[in-house]
């Protein structure tokens, strides 16, 4: 594919959601005005109330939670408000609400959503079922364990069924094969293609699949599977489409549904009930779905309100229920965590008031204006945004979703700002406390250790309590630290959790959606990767590498965007910059600032950008956000390991062996969340695949860096660059002047070299935390400071030898840069340099500083014999080609590569 075609492809990918919106709106328009409005009934064929009290989800059953607490009368009121004139309630596996309404004399269509099993695939599906009697309901409950028996009974008794949200299913392991859908196509004639809780992509895929079910196709599948569709369908070769809100909280009930065509409706209403007319229209297939485009907004709002209701109405399930319930250990651990989380939430009065306010506003209950008087000034904007949600309930229903989303995102942002401001003040106060600021990471690691024995934990807490009674503690307690932070933190967490859960529910079956789209050749999701990093503008090797990547991404217009969090950088093509919501330094390590973005902003950005995979370069906040996105959107996530943190914490933070082991386990836990790791040297690859880290070797990929094209051999200019004559031997160190780079070994190395070559000089190109100490130890050195990347080729070309006394470098970009300028390197025989340098051929590998000095003396003493080494160094650097390295990384990340050029599968 040429670059222009590639550009067109990327432009199409960026408008993926626009394509979805256009497709869905076109489908909805095509259903309008097909029949006279006077002959149409409006019915939400899929809605729930409080009698959906036993969820299909295992977690809900363990916690003994209903799917909703919504009263039936509230549901009916919302349906009428949103334009429905015909009514049903499709609770899970029961029609209690419908039968209760019938007993009250209401005109109601009996309905339920049965959870049925497809036995040969061990997969559960949902089947909307209408017009049955209480006796038939009992029979259907027994038959739902086998969908074939269920459907056969339904057709025999003129009970119409609809396969609800066909791409959403229940399966304990993996997803069903595509053959599963072929069989279901034979036994159903009605399909829900517009589900109000599903996103446009899933709804459109279902609609297109149903469109492909021609008479020829159905006949072909029937022959292959030996299933007779006439056994289950009234009209085996005709398929009908329906819609429903699938609303559980009642907020969006009626906004998605089905128009039912009843010829001469006004006359028939004189003789038949509306429910009977609706049932006949469903049976005959006279249905047209209606609704509107949305993404995950409705699900987010629904789950946020559900979380509010759990906090308000949920009960403690009891430890024994959790322990003895069906399910794996992981399920029970999660259930225990959720139960305890809500218990703690209920203990926080301010947060519970916020939750009550949220729930009331979702349901259109406007708080009295006097309530605002008693709210602290800092929270008044939050109250006003919540009030806006309540007011939007009274306006245009079509604008309801957007209004809710705007309010929720604004409230989350406000809470984050409050939290950031208060946290910043507390950290500043901690930083001024000498006892806190003098703590080391080593101390912190030891303090977070929790005893395995419950009795030890109890005794420890009792001892601390007694100690506090005897004397006032100098250091603030955790409870004191959290004072003022709890409410904004808990409120933000509730909102963020609901958004996570909504994406998880929608995209948990993403592999199936991708397969489905590929099979249909329709709406295949674009291949786009978001690259997250905490560092980009800093003066370090990771930032330099990422800036090189950005240049290549822009040059080739690759489907990759880099996301950073910064106040100083401006967004550009393929570089997305968001402002930090929190920006602070850790009191006991202030050399690195922590910048945390608005996570919902990243969440929304990922969704709008139509990304389907992520890669991360740093283990900080962006690393945690990467894992959040991975699990929310069910996407592959990769990690680019730039740094040897084990060496860093050992050399710089002085971890002892016990703390090193704990830190290694934390690293293993973090990295294990990613699908693949990219490492920069064979030693790191072996370490990750070895016993201590225990990663599968197939998931640890070897990659490399490259050198920019402007790096090449130039004429030496020692006088202008260093103020030295051309015959002065120059030894160069280039890089960050930090302790882990081994710079404090340079004084000893230079001392030994000078004994043999007195006129040798050393040049330091770089800056860093060890610079002042190095200046004092090497007063005769020439310090150039941190140089722009484009200045380095001239520096390399004017030096005679590069020394790299670092055991820390995972790759050694400086080695490759020097080689490209025909400058030989002496480095330690470890990690990155070991993979780049062939000892004695294109450079030198040594084991200690004494040997480094000796080899330097030997090399500098024989300048005439060194041309071969220089030529070999240049040849080695040319092997590291940007196109090859990039294509390999993309290929390992699931992209398709053809003839050295990126090719998206959608092309």
Coordinates of C-alpha atoms in Angstrom, one line a residue, residues 253-596:
X253 CA -37.4 3.0 29.1
X254 CA -39.4 3.7 25.9
X255 CA -36.6 5.6 24.1
X256 CA -35.8 2.5 22.1
X257 CA -38.6 0.2 21.1
X258 CA -40.8 -1.2 18.3
X259 CA -43.5 0.3 16.1
X260 CA -46.2 -2.4 15.6
X261 CA -48.3 -2.1 12.4
X262 CA -52.0 -2.9 13.0
X263 CA -54.1 -2.2 9.8
X264 CA -57.2 -0.3 10.6
X265 CA -56.1 0.1 14.2
X266 CA -58.9 2.5 15.3
X267 CA -61.6 0.1 14.3
X268 CA -59.9 -3.0 15.8
X269 CA -59.4 -1.2 19.1
X270 CA -63.2 -1.2 19.5
X271 CA -63.2 -5.0 19.6
X272 CA -59.7 -6.1 20.8
X273 CA -57.4 -5.0 23.6
X274 CA -54.3 -3.2 22.7
X275 CA -52.2 -6.1 24.1
X276 CA -53.9 -8.6 21.9
X277 CA -53.4 -6.4 18.8
X278 CA -49.7 -6.0 19.8
X279 CA -49.3 -9.8 20.3
X280 CA -50.8 -10.5 16.8
X281 CA -48.5 -7.9 15.2
X282 CA -45.4 -9.5 16.9
X283 CA -46.6 -13.0 15.8
X284 CA -47.0 -11.8 12.2
X285 CA -43.7 -9.8 12.2
X286 CA -45.3 -6.4 11.5
X287 CA -42.5 -4.7 13.5
X288 CA -40.2 -1.7 12.9
X289 CA -37.5 -0.8 15.4
X290 CA -37.0 2.8 16.5
X291 CA -34.4 4.5 18.6
X292 CA -31.3 6.7 18.3
X293 CA -27.6 6.5 18.0
X294 CA -25.5 6.1 21.1
X295 CA -22.3 4.6 22.2
X296 CA -21.8 3.4 25.8
X297 CA -23.5 6.4 27.4
X298 CA -26.8 4.7 28.4
X299 CA -25.0 1.8 29.9
X300 CA -22.7 4.1 31.9
X301 CA -25.7 6.0 33.3
X302 CA -27.6 2.8 34.0
X303 CA -24.8 1.2 35.9
X304 CA -24.1 4.4 37.9
X305 CA -27.7 4.5 39.0
X306 CA -27.5 0.8 39.8
X307 CA -24.4 1.5 42.0
X308 CA -26.4 4.2 43.7
X309 CA -29.3 1.9 44.4
X310 CA -27.0 -0.8 45.7
X311 CA -25.6 1.7 48.2
X312 CA -29.1 2.9 49.1
X313 CA -31.0 -0.4 49.2
X314 CA -28.5 -3.2 49.1
X315 CA -28.1 -5.5 52.1
X316 CA -25.1 -7.4 53.5
X317 CA -25.2 -10.8 51.7
X318 CA -23.4 -12.5 54.6
X319 CA -20.0 -14.1 54.6
X320 CA -21.3 -17.7 54.6
X321 CA -23.4 -17.0 51.5
X322 CA -20.3 -15.6 49.7
X323 CA -18.1 -18.5 50.7
X324 CA -20.6 -21.3 50.0
X325 CA -22.1 -20.0 46.8
X326 CA -21.3 -21.5 43.4
X327 CA -18.3 -19.9 41.7
X328 CA -14.6 -19.9 41.5
X329 CA -12.4 -18.5 44.3
X330 CA -11.7 -15.3 42.2
X331 CA -15.4 -14.7 41.9
X332 CA -15.8 -14.9 45.7
X333 CA -12.8 -12.6 46.3
X334 CA -14.3 -10.0 44.0
X335 CA -17.7 -10.4 45.7
X336 CA -16.2 -10.0 49.1
X337 CA -14.3 -6.9 47.9
X338 CA -17.5 -5.3 46.4
X339 CA -19.6 -6.1 49.5
X340 CA -17.0 -4.5 51.8
X341 CA -16.6 -1.5 49.4
X342 CA -20.3 -0.7 49.6
X343 CA -20.3 -1.3 53.4
X344 CA -17.6 1.3 53.8
X345 CA -19.5 3.6 51.4
X346 CA -22.6 3.5 53.6
X347 CA -20.5 4.6 56.6
X348 CA -19.6 7.8 54.9
X349 CA -22.6 10.2 55.4
X350 CA -21.5 12.9 52.9
X351 CA -21.0 10.4 50.1
X352 CA -24.3 8.7 50.8
X353 CA -26.1 12.1 50.5
X354 CA -24.3 12.6 47.2
X355 CA -25.5 9.1 46.0
X356 CA -29.1 9.9 47.1
X357 CA -29.0 13.2 45.2
X358 CA -27.6 11.4 42.1
X359 CA -30.3 8.7 42.2
X360 CA -33.1 11.2 42.7
X361 CA -31.9 13.4 39.8
X362 CA -31.7 10.3 37.5
X363 CA -35.3 9.6 38.3
X364 CA -36.4 13.2 37.7
X365 CA -36.9 14.0 41.4
X366 CA -35.8 17.7 41.8
X367 CA -34.2 18.5 45.3
X368 CA -35.8 21.4 47.1
X369 CA -34.0 24.7 46.4
X370 CA -33.3 25.2 50.1
X371 CA -31.0 22.1 50.1
X372 CA -28.4 24.1 48.3
X373 CA -28.1 26.5 51.2
X374 CA -26.6 23.8 53.4
X375 CA -24.1 22.5 50.9
X376 CA -20.4 23.7 51.4
X377 CA -19.4 26.3 48.8
X378 CA -16.9 24.0 47.1
X379 CA -19.6 21.4 46.3
X380 CA -22.3 23.8 45.1
X381 CA -21.2 23.5 41.4
X382 CA -21.6 19.7 41.9
X383 CA -25.1 20.2 43.2
X384 CA -26.0 22.5 40.3
X385 CA -24.8 19.9 37.7
X386 CA -26.8 17.2 39.4
X387 CA -29.8 19.5 39.4
X388 CA -29.3 19.9 35.6
X389 CA -29.8 16.2 35.2
X390 CA -33.1 16.4 37.0
X391 CA -34.2 19.3 34.8
X392 CA -33.2 17.5 31.6
X393 CA -35.6 14.8 32.6
X394 CA -38.4 17.3 31.9
X395 CA -37.1 18.3 28.5
X396 CA -36.7 16.6 25.1
X397 CA -36.2 12.8 25.7
X398 CA -33.8 12.7 22.6
X399 CA -31.4 15.0 24.5
X400 CA -31.6 13.1 27.8
X401 CA -28.5 10.8 27.2
X402 CA -26.3 13.7 26.2
X403 CA -27.4 15.8 29.1
X404 CA -26.7 13.0 31.6
X405 CA -23.3 12.4 30.1
X406 CA -22.3 16.1 30.3
X407 CA -23.4 16.3 33.9
X408 CA -21.6 13.1 35.0
X409 CA -18.4 14.0 33.2
X410 CA -18.5 17.5 34.6
X411 CA -19.1 16.3 38.2
X412 CA -16.2 13.8 37.9
X413 CA -14.0 16.6 36.7
X414 CA -15.0 18.8 39.6
X415 CA -14.5 16.0 42.2
X416 CA -11.0 15.3 40.7
X417 CA -10.1 19.0 40.9
X418 CA -11.2 19.2 44.5
X419 CA -9.3 16.0 45.3
X420 CA -6.1 17.3 43.5
X421 CA -6.1 20.6 45.3
X422 CA -6.6 19.0 48.8
X423 CA -4.1 16.2 48.1
X424 CA -1.5 18.7 46.9
X425 CA -1.8 20.7 50.1
X426 CA -1.5 17.5 52.2
X427 CA 1.6 16.3 50.3
X428 CA 3.2 19.7 50.6
X429 CA 2.7 19.6 54.3
X430 CA 4.1 16.1 54.5
X431 CA 7.1 17.3 52.4
X432 CA 7.9 19.9 55.1
X433 CA 7.9 17.2 57.8
X434 CA 11.5 16.0 58.1
X435 CA 10.5 12.6 59.4
X436 CA 8.4 12.0 56.3
X437 CA 10.8 13.6 53.8
X438 CA 13.7 11.6 55.2
X439 CA 11.9 8.3 54.6
X440 CA 13.4 6.2 51.8
X441 CA 11.6 3.9 49.4
X442 CA 13.2 1.1 51.2
X443 CA 11.4 2.2 54.4
X444 CA 8.1 2.5 52.5
X445 CA 8.3 -1.0 51.1
X446 CA 8.9 -2.4 54.5
X447 CA 6.1 -0.5 56.1
X448 CA 3.4 -1.7 53.6
X449 CA 4.1 -5.4 54.5
X450 CA 1.0 -6.9 56.1
X451 CA 1.2 -10.0 58.3
X452 CA -0.3 -13.2 57.0
X453 CA -1.6 -14.0 60.5
X454 CA -5.0 -12.3 61.4
X455 CA -4.0 -12.5 65.0
X456 CA -0.8 -10.6 64.3
X457 CA -2.8 -7.9 62.5
X458 CA -5.1 -7.6 65.5
X459 CA -2.3 -7.4 68.0
X460 CA -0.5 -4.8 65.9
X461 CA -3.5 -2.6 65.8
X462 CA -4.0 -3.0 69.5
X463 CA -0.4 -2.0 70.2
X464 CA -0.7 1.1 67.9
X465 CA -3.9 2.0 69.7
X466 CA -2.3 1.7 73.1
X467 CA 0.7 3.7 71.9
X468 CA -1.5 6.5 70.7
X469 CA -3.3 6.7 74.1
X470 CA 0.0 7.0 75.9
X471 CA 1.5 9.8 73.8
X472 CA 0.6 11.9 70.9
X473 CA 2.0 10.6 67.6
X474 CA 4.3 12.8 65.7
X475 CA 3.3 11.5 62.3
X476 CA -0.2 11.9 61.0
X477 CA -2.4 8.7 60.9
X478 CA -3.9 7.4 57.7
X479 CA -7.4 8.6 58.9
X480 CA -6.0 12.1 59.5
X481 CA -4.4 12.1 56.1
X482 CA -7.7 11.1 54.4
X483 CA -9.7 13.8 56.2
X484 CA -11.2 15.9 53.4
X485 CA -10.2 13.5 50.7
X486 CA -12.7 10.7 51.3
X487 CA -15.8 12.2 49.7
X488 CA -14.3 13.4 46.4
X489 CA -12.3 10.2 46.2
X490 CA -15.3 7.9 46.8
X491 CA -17.6 9.9 44.6
X492 CA -15.1 9.9 41.8
X493 CA -14.5 6.2 42.2
X494 CA -18.3 5.4 42.0
X495 CA -18.5 7.4 38.7
X496 CA -15.3 5.9 37.2
X497 CA -16.4 2.3 38.2
X498 CA -19.7 2.7 36.5
X499 CA -18.0 3.8 33.3
X500 CA -15.5 0.9 33.5
X501 CA -18.4 -1.6 34.1
X502 CA -20.4 -0.2 31.2
X503 CA -17.4 -0.6 28.7
X504 CA -16.7 -4.1 30.2
X505 CA -20.3 -5.2 29.7
X506 CA -20.4 -3.9 26.1
X507 CA -17.0 -5.1 24.9
X508 CA -16.5 -8.2 26.9
X509 CA -17.1 -10.2 23.7
X510 CA -14.9 -8.0 21.5
X511 CA -13.1 -11.0 20.0
X512 CA -16.5 -12.3 18.9
X513 CA -17.5 -8.9 17.5
X514 CA -14.3 -8.7 15.5
X515 CA -14.8 -12.2 14.1
X516 CA -18.4 -11.4 13.3
X517 CA -17.5 -8.2 11.5
X518 CA -14.8 -10.0 9.5
X519 CA -17.2 -12.8 8.5
X520 CA -19.8 -10.2 7.3
X521 CA -17.1 -8.0 5.7
X522 CA -18.9 -5.1 7.3
X523 CA -17.9 -2.5 9.9
X524 CA -14.6 -4.2 10.7
X525 CA -13.1 -2.2 13.6
X526 CA -10.1 -0.1 12.5
X527 CA -6.7 -1.2 13.7
X528 CA -5.5 1.7 15.8
X529 CA -3.1 1.8 18.7
X530 CA -2.8 4.3 21.5
X531 CA 0.7 4.7 23.0
X532 CA 0.6 6.0 26.6
X533 CA 3.6 7.4 28.4
X534 CA 4.3 9.4 31.5
X535 CA 7.5 10.8 30.0
X536 CA 8.0 12.7 26.8
X537 CA 9.3 16.2 27.4
X538 CA 11.9 15.3 30.0
X539 CA 15.6 15.1 29.2
X540 CA 16.1 11.3 29.4
X541 CA 16.6 8.4 27.0
X542 CA 13.0 7.2 27.1
X543 CA 11.7 10.6 26.0
X544 CA 14.3 10.7 23.2
X545 CA 13.2 7.3 21.9
X546 CA 9.6 8.3 22.0
X547 CA 10.2 11.5 20.1
X548 CA 12.0 9.4 17.4
X549 CA 9.0 7.1 17.3
X550 CA 6.7 10.1 16.8
X551 CA 8.7 11.3 13.9
X552 CA 8.4 7.9 12.2
X553 CA 4.7 7.7 13.0
X554 CA 4.1 11.1 11.4
X555 CA 6.3 10.3 8.4
X556 CA 4.5 7.0 7.6
X557 CA 1.2 8.2 8.9
X558 CA 0.9 5.0 11.0
X559 CA -2.3 4.2 12.9
X560 CA -0.7 5.1 16.2
X561 CA -1.2 8.1 18.5
X562 CA 1.0 8.9 21.4
X563 CA -0.8 10.2 24.5
X564 CA 1.0 12.3 27.1
X565 CA 0.0 14.4 30.1
X566 CA 1.7 17.8 30.2
X567 CA 1.1 21.5 30.8
X568 CA 3.9 22.5 28.4
X569 CA 3.6 20.5 25.2
X570 CA 1.1 21.3 22.5
X571 CA -0.7 18.6 20.6
X572 CA 0.3 17.9 17.0
X573 CA -0.3 15.2 14.4
X574 CA -0.4 11.8 16.2
X575 CA 0.6 13.4 19.5
X576 CA -2.3 13.9 21.9
X577 CA -1.6 16.1 25.0
X578 CA -4.0 16.3 27.9
X579 CA -3.6 18.5 30.9
X580 CA -2.8 16.9 34.3
X581 CA -5.6 17.0 36.8
X582 CA -3.1 16.2 39.5
X583 CA 0.6 17.2 39.5
X584 CA 2.7 16.5 42.6
X585 CA 6.0 15.2 43.9
X586 CA 6.3 12.3 46.3
X587 CA 7.6 13.7 49.7
X588 CA 10.2 11.1 50.0
X589 CA 11.4 11.2 46.3
X590 CA 10.9 14.6 44.8
X591 CA 13.1 14.1 41.8
X592 CA 10.2 12.8 39.8
X593 CA 6.8 14.6 39.5
X594 CA 3.7 12.5 39.2
X595 CA 1.2 13.8 36.7
X596 CA -2.3 12.2 36.6

